[in-house]
CSV table of C-alpha atoms in Angstrom, one decimal:
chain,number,residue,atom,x,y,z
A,917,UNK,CA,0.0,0.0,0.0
A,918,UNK,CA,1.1,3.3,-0.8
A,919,UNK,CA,0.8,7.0,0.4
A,920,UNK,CA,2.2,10.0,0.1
A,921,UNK,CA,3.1,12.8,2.7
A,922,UNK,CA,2.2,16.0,2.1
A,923,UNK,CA,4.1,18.5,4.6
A,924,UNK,CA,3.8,22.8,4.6
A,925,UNK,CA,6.9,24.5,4.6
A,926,UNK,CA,6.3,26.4,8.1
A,927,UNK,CA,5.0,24.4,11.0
A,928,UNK,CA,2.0,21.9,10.5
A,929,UNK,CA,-1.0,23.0,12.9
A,930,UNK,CA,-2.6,19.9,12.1
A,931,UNK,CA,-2.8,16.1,10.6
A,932,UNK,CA,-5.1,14.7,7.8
A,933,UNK,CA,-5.4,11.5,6.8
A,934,UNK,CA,-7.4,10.6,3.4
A,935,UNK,CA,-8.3,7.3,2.5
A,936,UNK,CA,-9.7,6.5,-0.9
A,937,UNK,CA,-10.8,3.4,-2.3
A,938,UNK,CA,-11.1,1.1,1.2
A,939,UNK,CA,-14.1,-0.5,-1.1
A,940,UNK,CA,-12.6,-1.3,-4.3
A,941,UNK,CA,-15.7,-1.2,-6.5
A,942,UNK,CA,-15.6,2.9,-5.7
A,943,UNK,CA,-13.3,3.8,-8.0
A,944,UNK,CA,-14.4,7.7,-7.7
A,945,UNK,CA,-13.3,7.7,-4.8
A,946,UNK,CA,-9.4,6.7,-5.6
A,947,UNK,CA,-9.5,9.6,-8.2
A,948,UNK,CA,-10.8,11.8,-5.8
A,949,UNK,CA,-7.8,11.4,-3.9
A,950,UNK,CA,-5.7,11.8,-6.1
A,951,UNK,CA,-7.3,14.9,-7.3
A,952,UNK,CA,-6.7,16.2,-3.8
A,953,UNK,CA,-3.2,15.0,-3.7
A,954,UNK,CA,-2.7,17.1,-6.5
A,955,UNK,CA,-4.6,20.3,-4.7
A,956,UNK,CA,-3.0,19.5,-1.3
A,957,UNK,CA,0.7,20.2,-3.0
A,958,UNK,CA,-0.4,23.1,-4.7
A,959,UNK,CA,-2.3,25.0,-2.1
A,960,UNK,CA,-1.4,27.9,0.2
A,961,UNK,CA,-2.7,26.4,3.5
A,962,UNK,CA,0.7,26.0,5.3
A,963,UNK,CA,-1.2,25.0,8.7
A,964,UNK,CA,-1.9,21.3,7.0
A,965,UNK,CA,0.2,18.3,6.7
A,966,UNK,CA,-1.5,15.8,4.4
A,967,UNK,CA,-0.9,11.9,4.7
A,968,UNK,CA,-2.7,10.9,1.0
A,969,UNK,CA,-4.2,7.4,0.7
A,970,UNK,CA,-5.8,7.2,-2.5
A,971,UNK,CA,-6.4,3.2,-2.7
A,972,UNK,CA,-6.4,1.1,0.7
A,973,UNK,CA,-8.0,-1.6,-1.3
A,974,UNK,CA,-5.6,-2.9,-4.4
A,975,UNK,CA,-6.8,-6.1,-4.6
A,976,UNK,CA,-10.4,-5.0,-4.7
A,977,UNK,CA,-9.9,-2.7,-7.3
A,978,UNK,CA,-7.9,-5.1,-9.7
A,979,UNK,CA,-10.8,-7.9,-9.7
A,980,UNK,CA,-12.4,-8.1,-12.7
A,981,UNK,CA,-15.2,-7.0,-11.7
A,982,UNK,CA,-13.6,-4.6,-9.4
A,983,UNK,CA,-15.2,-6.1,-5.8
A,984,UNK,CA,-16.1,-4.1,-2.7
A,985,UNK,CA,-14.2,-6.7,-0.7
A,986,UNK,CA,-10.6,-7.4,-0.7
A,987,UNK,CA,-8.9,-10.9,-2.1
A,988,UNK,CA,-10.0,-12.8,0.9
A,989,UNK,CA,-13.7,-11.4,0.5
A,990,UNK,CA,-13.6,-9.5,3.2
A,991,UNK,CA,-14.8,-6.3,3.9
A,992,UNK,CA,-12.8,-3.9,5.2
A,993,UNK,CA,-15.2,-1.5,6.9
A,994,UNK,CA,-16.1,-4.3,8.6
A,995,UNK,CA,-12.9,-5.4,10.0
A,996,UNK,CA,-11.5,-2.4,12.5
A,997,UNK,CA,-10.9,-3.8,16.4
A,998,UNK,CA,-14.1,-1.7,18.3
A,999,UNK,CA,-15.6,-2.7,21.5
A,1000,UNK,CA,-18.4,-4.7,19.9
A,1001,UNK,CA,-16.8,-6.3,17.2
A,1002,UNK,CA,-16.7,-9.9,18.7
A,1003,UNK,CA,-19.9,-9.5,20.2
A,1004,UNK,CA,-22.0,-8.0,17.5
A,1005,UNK,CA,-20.0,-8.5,13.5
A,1006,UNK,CA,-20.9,-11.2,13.0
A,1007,UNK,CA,-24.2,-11.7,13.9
A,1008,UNK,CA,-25.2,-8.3,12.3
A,1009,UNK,CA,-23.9,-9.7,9.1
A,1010,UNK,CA,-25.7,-12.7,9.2
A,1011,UNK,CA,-29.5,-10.5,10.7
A,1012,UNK,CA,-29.0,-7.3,9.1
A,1013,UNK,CA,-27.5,-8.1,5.7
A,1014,UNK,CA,-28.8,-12.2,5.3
A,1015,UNK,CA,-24.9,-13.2,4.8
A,1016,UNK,CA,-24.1,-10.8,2.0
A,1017,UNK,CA,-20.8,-11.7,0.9
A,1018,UNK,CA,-20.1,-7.8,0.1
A,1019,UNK,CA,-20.1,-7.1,4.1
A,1020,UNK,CA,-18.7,-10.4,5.7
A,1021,UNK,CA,-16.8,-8.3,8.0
A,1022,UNK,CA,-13.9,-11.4,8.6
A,1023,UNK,CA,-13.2,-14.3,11.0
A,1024,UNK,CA,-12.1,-11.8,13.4
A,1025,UNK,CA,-11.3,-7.9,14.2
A,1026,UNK,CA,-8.1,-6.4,12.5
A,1027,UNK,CA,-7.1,-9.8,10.5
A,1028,UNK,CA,-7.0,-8.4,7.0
A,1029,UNK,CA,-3.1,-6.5,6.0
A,1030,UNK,CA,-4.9,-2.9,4.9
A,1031,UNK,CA,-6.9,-2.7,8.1
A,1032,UNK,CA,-3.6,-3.2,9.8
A,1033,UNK,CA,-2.0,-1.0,7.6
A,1034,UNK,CA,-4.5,1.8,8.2
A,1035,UNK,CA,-4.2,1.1,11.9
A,1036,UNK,CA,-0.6,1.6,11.8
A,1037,UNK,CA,-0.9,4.7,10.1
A,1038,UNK,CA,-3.5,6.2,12.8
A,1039,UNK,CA,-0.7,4.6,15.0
A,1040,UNK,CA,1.9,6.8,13.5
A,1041,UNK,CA,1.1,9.2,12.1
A,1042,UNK,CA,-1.6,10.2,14.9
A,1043,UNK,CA,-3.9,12.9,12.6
A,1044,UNK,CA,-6.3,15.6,14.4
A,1045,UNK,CA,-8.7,14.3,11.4
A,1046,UNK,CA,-9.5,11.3,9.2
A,1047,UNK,CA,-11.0,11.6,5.9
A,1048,UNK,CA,-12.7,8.6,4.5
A,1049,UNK,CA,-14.1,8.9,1.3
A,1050,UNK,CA,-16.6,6.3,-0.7
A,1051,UNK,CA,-19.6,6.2,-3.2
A,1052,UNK,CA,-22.7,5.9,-3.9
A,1053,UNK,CA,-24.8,6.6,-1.2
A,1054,UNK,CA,-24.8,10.9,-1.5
A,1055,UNK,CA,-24.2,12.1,2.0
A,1056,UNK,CA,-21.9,13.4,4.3
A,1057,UNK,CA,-21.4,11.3,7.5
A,1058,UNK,CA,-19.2,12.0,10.2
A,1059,UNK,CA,-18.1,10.3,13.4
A,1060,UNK,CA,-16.5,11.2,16.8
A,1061,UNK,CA,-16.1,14.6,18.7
A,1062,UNK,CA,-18.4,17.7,17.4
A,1063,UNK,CA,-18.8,19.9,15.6
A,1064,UNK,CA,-19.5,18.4,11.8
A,1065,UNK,CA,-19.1,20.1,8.8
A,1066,UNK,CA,-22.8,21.1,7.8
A,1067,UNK,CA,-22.0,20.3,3.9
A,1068,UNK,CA,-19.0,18.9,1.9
A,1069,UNK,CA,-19.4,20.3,-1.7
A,1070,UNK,CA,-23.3,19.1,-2.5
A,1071,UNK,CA,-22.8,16.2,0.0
A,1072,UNK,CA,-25.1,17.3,3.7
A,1073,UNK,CA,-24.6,15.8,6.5
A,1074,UNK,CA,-26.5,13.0,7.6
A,1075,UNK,CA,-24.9,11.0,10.3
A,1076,UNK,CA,-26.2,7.3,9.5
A,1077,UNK,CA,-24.7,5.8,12.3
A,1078,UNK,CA,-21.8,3.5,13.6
A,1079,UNK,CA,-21.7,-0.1,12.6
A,1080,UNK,CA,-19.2,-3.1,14.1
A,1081,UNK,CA,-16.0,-2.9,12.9
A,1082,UNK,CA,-16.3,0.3,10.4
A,1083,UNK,CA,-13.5,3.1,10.4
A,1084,UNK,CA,-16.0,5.6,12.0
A,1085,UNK,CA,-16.5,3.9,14.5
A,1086,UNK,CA,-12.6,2.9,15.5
A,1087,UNK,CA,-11.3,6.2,14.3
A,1088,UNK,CA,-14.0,8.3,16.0
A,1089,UNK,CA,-15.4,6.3,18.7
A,1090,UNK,CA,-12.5,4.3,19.9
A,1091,UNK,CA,-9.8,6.5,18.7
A,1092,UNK,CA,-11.8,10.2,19.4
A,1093,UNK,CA,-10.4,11.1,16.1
A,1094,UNK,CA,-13.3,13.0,14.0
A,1095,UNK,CA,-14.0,10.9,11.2
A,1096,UNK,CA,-15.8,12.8,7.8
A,1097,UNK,CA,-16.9,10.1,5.7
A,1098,UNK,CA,-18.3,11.5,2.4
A,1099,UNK,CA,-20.2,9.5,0.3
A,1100,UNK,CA,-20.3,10.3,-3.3
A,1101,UNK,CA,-23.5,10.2,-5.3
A,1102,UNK,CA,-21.5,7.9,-8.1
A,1103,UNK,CA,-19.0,5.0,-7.3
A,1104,UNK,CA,-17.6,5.2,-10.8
A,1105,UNK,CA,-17.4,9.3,-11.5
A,1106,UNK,CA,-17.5,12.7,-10.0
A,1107,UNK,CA,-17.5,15.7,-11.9
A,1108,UNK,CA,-14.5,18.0,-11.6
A,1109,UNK,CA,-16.9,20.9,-10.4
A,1110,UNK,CA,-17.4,18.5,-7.7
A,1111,UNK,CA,-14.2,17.4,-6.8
A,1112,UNK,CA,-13.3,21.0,-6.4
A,1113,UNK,CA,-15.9,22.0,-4.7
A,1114,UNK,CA,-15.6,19.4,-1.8
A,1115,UNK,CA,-11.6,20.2,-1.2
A,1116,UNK,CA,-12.7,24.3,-1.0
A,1117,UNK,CA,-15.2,23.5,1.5
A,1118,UNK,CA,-12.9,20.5,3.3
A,1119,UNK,CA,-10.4,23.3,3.7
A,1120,UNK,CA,-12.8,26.1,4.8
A,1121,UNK,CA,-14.6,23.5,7.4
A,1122,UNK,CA,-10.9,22.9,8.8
A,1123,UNK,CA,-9.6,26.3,9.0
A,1124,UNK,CA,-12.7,27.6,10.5
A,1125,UNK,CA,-12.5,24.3,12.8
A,1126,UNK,CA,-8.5,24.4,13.4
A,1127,UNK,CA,-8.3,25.0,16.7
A,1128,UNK,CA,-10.6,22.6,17.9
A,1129,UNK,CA,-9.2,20.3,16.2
A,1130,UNK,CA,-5.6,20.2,16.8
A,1131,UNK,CA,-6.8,20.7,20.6
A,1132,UNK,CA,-8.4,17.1,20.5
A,1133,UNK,CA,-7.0,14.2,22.0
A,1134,UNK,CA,-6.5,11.2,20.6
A,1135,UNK,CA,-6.3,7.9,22.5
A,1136,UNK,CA,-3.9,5.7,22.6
A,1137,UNK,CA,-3.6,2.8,20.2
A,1138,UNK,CA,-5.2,-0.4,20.6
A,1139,UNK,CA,-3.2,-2.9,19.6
A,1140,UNK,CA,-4.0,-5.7,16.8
């Protein structure tokens, strides 16, 4: 897995880590990323320092058909070590989805590489903010301590909820790390309006939010 560190010349006020493509059937979301990458090295803000995740799920992504799960068909917003995650994964999968191979969440918390990896970058790396993006649902969740950004370019923000074992609820349950997930209204494309649209207002939300932010504090980690 790859990233790519994106650091201000003056002193970095706070840490962002974006995540694209954890679901490899969301391509949109991997070019978002990169999109931003792309911004993120161009822009003035000297108060950010950028860790850039554009694809968390290779495997996924190279299937033919790309698959939301990785190459042991698991589901990797499924698989992050929370409190319930022994108790309650598996038998939500099996009452609230009927066994749907696309959410089978693992044989047990944290035993997929890219959730390790993306622990280990939480780990050490420790961002004030995790950005998760994915497709196609349209709306702007968020997890972890208040405030929420109101809007992320035409996404609003409707807070769906935590589910066992998903990256909101590690990163901004467990973790107290505020998690914006954005879900994009189409897995395959976004329109460049709305690619730029979503970084002005990601950046506006953060510098109007900065000191709140990069007052927060994270816990410690978790372990496997």
């Amino acid at each position: 897995l790859w990233h790519r560190d994106v650091t201000p010349n003056g002193q970095p006020r706070v840490r962002v880590l974006v995540l694209g493509g954890i679901h490899g059937d969301e391509m949109a979301s991997v070019n978002v990323v990169f999109d931003w990458m792309e911004r993120s090295i161009k822009t003035t803000q000297d108060r950010i320092q950028w860790r850039m995740v554009p694809l968390v799920n290779p495997d996924g992504l190279m299937n033919k058909p790309s698959t939301r799960v990785n190459a042991r068909g698991v589901d990797l917003n499924r698989n992050f070590p929370t409190p319930d995650w022994a108790r309650a994964a598996t038998s939500y999968w099996v009452s609230r989805t009927g066994k749907d191979p696309r959410r089978f969440p693992g044989h047990r918390a944290m035993s997929e590489p890219e959730t390790q990896w993306v622990q280990k970058q939480v780990d050490q790396f420790k961002p004030h903010l995790i950005v998760s993006v994915h497709a196609p649902y349209g709306v702007l969740d968020f997890d972890g301590p208040p405030p929420p950004p109101n809007k992320v370019g035409s996404l609003h923000l409707d807070q769906v909820g935590i589910y066992p074992g998903s990256l909101g609820n590690y990163g901004g349950v467990v973790r107290r790390v505020p998690v914006v997930t954005l879900e994009l209204r189409n897995a395959a494309k976004v329109a460049p309006t709305e690619v730029a649209a979503m970084w002005a207002d990601l950046l506006g939300w953060i510098d109007r939010r900065m000191e709140t932010i990069a007052q927060a504090k994270p816990l410690a980690p978790t372990g496997p």
